[in-house]
Short mmCIF file of C-alpha atoms in Angstrom, two decimals:
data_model
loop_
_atom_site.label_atom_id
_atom_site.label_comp_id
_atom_site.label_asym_id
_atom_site.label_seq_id
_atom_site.Cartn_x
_atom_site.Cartn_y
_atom_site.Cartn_z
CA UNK M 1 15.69 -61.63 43.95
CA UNK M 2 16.96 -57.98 43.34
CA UNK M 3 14.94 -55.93 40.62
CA UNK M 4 16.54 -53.01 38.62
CA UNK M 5 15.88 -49.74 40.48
CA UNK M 6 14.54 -48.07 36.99
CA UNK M 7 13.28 -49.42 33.48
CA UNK M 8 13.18 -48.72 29.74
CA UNK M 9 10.13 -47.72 28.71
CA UNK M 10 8.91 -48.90 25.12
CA UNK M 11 6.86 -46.90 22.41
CA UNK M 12 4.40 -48.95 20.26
CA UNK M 13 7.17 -50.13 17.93
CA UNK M 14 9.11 -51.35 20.09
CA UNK M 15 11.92 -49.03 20.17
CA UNK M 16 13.12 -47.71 24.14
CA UNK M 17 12.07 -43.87 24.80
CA UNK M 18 13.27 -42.92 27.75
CA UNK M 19 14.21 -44.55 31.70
CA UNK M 20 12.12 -44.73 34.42
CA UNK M 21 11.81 -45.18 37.51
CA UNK M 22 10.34 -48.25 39.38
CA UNK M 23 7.31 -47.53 42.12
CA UNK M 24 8.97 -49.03 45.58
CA UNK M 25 6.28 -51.91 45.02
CA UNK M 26 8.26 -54.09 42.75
CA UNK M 27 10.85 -54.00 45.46
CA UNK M 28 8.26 -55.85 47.90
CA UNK M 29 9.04 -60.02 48.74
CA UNK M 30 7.60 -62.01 47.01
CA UNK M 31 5.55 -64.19 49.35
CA UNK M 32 3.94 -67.26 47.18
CA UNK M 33 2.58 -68.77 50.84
CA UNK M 34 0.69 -65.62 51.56
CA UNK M 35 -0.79 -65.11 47.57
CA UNK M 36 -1.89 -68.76 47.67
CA UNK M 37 -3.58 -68.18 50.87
CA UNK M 38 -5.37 -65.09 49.95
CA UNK M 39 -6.59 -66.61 46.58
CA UNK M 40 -8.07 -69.57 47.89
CA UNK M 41 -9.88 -67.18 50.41
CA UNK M 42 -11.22 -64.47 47.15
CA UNK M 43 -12.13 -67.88 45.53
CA UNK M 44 -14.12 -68.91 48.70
CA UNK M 45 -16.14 -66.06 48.11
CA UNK M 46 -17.85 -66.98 45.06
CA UNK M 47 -19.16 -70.26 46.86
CA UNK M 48 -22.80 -70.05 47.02
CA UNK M 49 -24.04 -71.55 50.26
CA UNK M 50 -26.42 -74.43 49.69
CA UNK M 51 -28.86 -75.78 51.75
CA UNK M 52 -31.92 -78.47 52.09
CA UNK M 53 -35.50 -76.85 53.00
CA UNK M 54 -35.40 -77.20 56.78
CA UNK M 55 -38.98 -79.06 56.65
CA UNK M 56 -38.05 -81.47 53.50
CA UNK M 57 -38.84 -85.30 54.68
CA UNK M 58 -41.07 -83.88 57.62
CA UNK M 59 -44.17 -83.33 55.69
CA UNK M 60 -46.08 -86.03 56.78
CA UNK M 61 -48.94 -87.27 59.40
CA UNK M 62 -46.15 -89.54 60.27
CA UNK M 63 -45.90 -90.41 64.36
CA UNK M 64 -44.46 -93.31 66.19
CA UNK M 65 -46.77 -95.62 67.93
CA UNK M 66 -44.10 -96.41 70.57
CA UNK M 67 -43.67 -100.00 71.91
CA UNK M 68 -45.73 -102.64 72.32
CA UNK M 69 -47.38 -103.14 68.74
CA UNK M 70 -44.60 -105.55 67.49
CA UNK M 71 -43.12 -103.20 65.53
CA UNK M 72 -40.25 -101.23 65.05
CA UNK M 73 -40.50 -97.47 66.99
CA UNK M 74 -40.06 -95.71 63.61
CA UNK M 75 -42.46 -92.82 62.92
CA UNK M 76 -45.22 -94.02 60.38
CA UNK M 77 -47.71 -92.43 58.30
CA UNK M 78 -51.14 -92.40 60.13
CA UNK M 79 -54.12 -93.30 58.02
CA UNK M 80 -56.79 -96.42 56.46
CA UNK M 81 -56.97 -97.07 53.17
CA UNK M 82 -54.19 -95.28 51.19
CA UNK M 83 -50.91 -96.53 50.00
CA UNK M 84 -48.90 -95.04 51.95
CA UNK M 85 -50.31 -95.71 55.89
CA UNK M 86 -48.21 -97.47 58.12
CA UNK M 87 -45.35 -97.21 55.77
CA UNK M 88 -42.35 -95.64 57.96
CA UNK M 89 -41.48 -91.59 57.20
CA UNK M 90 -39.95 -89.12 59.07
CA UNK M 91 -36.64 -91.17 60.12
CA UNK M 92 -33.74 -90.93 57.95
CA UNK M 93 -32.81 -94.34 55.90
CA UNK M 94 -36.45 -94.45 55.37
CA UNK M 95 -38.14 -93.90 51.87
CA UNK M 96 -39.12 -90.01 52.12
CA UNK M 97 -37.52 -89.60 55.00
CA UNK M 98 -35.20 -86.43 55.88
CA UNK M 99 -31.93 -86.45 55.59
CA UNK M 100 -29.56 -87.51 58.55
CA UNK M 101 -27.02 -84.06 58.52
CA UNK M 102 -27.88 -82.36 55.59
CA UNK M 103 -25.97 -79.60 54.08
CA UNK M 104 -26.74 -76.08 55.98
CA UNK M 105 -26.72 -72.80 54.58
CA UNK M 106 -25.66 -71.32 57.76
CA UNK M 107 -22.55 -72.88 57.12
CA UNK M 108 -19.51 -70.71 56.78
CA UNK M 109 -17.98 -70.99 53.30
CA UNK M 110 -16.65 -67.71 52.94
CA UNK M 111 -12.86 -67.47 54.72
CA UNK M 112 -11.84 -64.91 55.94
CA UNK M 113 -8.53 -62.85 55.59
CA UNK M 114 -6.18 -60.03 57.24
CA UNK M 115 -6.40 -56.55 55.62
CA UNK M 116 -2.71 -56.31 55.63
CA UNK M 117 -1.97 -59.71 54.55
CA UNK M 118 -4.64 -58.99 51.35
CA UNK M 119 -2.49 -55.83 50.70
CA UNK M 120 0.98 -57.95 51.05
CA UNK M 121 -0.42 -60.74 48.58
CA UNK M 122 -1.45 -57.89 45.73
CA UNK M 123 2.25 -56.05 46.44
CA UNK M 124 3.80 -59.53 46.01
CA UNK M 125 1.97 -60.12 42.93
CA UNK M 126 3.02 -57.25 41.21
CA UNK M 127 6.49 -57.76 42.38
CA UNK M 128 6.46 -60.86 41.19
CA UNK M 129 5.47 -59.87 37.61
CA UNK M 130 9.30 -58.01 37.32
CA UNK M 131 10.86 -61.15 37.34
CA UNK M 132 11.03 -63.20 34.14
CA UNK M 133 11.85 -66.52 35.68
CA UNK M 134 8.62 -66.32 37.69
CA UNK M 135 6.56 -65.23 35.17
CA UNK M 136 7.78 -67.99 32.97
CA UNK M 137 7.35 -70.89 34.81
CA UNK M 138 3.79 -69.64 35.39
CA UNK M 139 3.72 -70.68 31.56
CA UNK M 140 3.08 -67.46 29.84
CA UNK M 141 5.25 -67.40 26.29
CA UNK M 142 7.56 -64.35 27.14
CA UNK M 143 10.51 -65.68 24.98
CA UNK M 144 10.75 -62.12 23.02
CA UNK M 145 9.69 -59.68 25.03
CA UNK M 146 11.64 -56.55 25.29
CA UNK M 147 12.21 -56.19 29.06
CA UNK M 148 10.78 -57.32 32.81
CA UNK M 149 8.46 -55.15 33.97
CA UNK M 150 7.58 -54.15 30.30
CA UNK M 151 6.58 -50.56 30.67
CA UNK M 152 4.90 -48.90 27.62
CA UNK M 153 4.06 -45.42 27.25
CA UNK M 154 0.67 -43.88 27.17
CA UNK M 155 0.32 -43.82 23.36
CA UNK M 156 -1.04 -47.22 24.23
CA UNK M 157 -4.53 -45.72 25.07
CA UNK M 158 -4.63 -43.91 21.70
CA UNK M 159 -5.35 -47.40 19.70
CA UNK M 160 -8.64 -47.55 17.97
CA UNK M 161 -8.31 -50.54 16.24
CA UNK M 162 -7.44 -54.21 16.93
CA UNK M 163 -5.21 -54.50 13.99
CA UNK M 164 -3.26 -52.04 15.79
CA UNK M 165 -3.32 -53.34 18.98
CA UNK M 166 -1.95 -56.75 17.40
CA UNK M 167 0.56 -54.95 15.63
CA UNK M 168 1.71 -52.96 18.79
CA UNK M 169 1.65 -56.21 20.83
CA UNK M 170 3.73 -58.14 18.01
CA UNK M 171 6.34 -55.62 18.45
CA UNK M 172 5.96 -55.56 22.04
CA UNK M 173 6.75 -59.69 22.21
CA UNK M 174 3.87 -60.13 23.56
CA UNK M 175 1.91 -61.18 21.00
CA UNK M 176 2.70 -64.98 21.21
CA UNK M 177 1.40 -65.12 24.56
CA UNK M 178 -1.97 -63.50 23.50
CA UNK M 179 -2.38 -66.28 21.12
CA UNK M 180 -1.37 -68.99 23.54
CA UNK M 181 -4.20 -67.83 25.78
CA UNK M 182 -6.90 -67.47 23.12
CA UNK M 183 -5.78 -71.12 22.10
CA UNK M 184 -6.78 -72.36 25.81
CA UNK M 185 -9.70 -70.58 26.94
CA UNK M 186 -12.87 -72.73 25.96
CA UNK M 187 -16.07 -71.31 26.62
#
């Protein structure tokens, strides 16, 4: 996919101002394989590791009185008298026992990725966003806006009000899309 070597840019009603030109990212391939693989590995990083207390299941008295007593080998609780003596512990598949292979936190959850492959995923991003095809199969309603990459001057930063900033984005086109995303996001 070729992208125009230099854009229109818009004014807050809509209406074209001047040309520009296009920074040398938007002209960067876009690499779906690599962005997938670098945003399952930034989503990796909010995994909190999770772990069971090292010593759950081995509080006890609990010690095996080996063979010989007609029993099964099974660590048991030592004591005369209370509920719970003799009854097995320790072993796992035993009531209050530990757990066979419990989760660890030393376990590595967080994946790792290449410096320049993180950079070539964000340049293929925003390469990606100059193409109107792309951007619409990604859902987004983008049936009337102006132009791909839609470039609008600095007057933007000027708005005060949200009123305004509807208006603006109305003119823009992109104002159906706003509304499409405030429909979906549940809290």
């Amino acid at each position: 996919m070729t992208v125009k070597s230099s854009v229109q840019v818009y004014n807050l009603s809509g209406e074209g101002i001047k040309r520009i030109r296009l920074p040398a990212v938007f002209n960067t391939p876009i690499r779906p394989d690599v962005i997938t693989k670098v945003v399952a590995a930034l989503q990796s990083h909010r995994i909190q590791p999770q772990g069971r207390n090292p010593m759950a299941g081995q509080r006890t008295s609990a010690e095996s009185l080996g063979t010989g007593h007609g029993l099964a080998r099974v660590p048991r609780v030592k004591g005369e008298r209370y509920p719970r003596s003799g009854a097995a512990a320790v072993a796992p598949g035993t009531v209050k026992g530990r757990a066979g292979h419990p989760p660890s936190s030393q376990k590595a959850v967080r994946k790792k990725i290449n410096k320049k492959e993180r950079i070539l995923a964000l340049k293929s991003a925003i390469a990606a966003t100059a193409h109107r095809e792309l951007v619409s199969n990604r859902g987004h309603a983008i049936e009337d806006v102006l132009n791909f990459p839609l470039v609008v001057d600095d007057s933007m930063q000027e708005i005060a009000r949200t009123k305004q900033l509807q208006e603006a984005l109305a003119k823009l086109g992109v104002w159906p899309d706003v509304l499409r995303v405030s429909q979906n996001v549940k809290i």
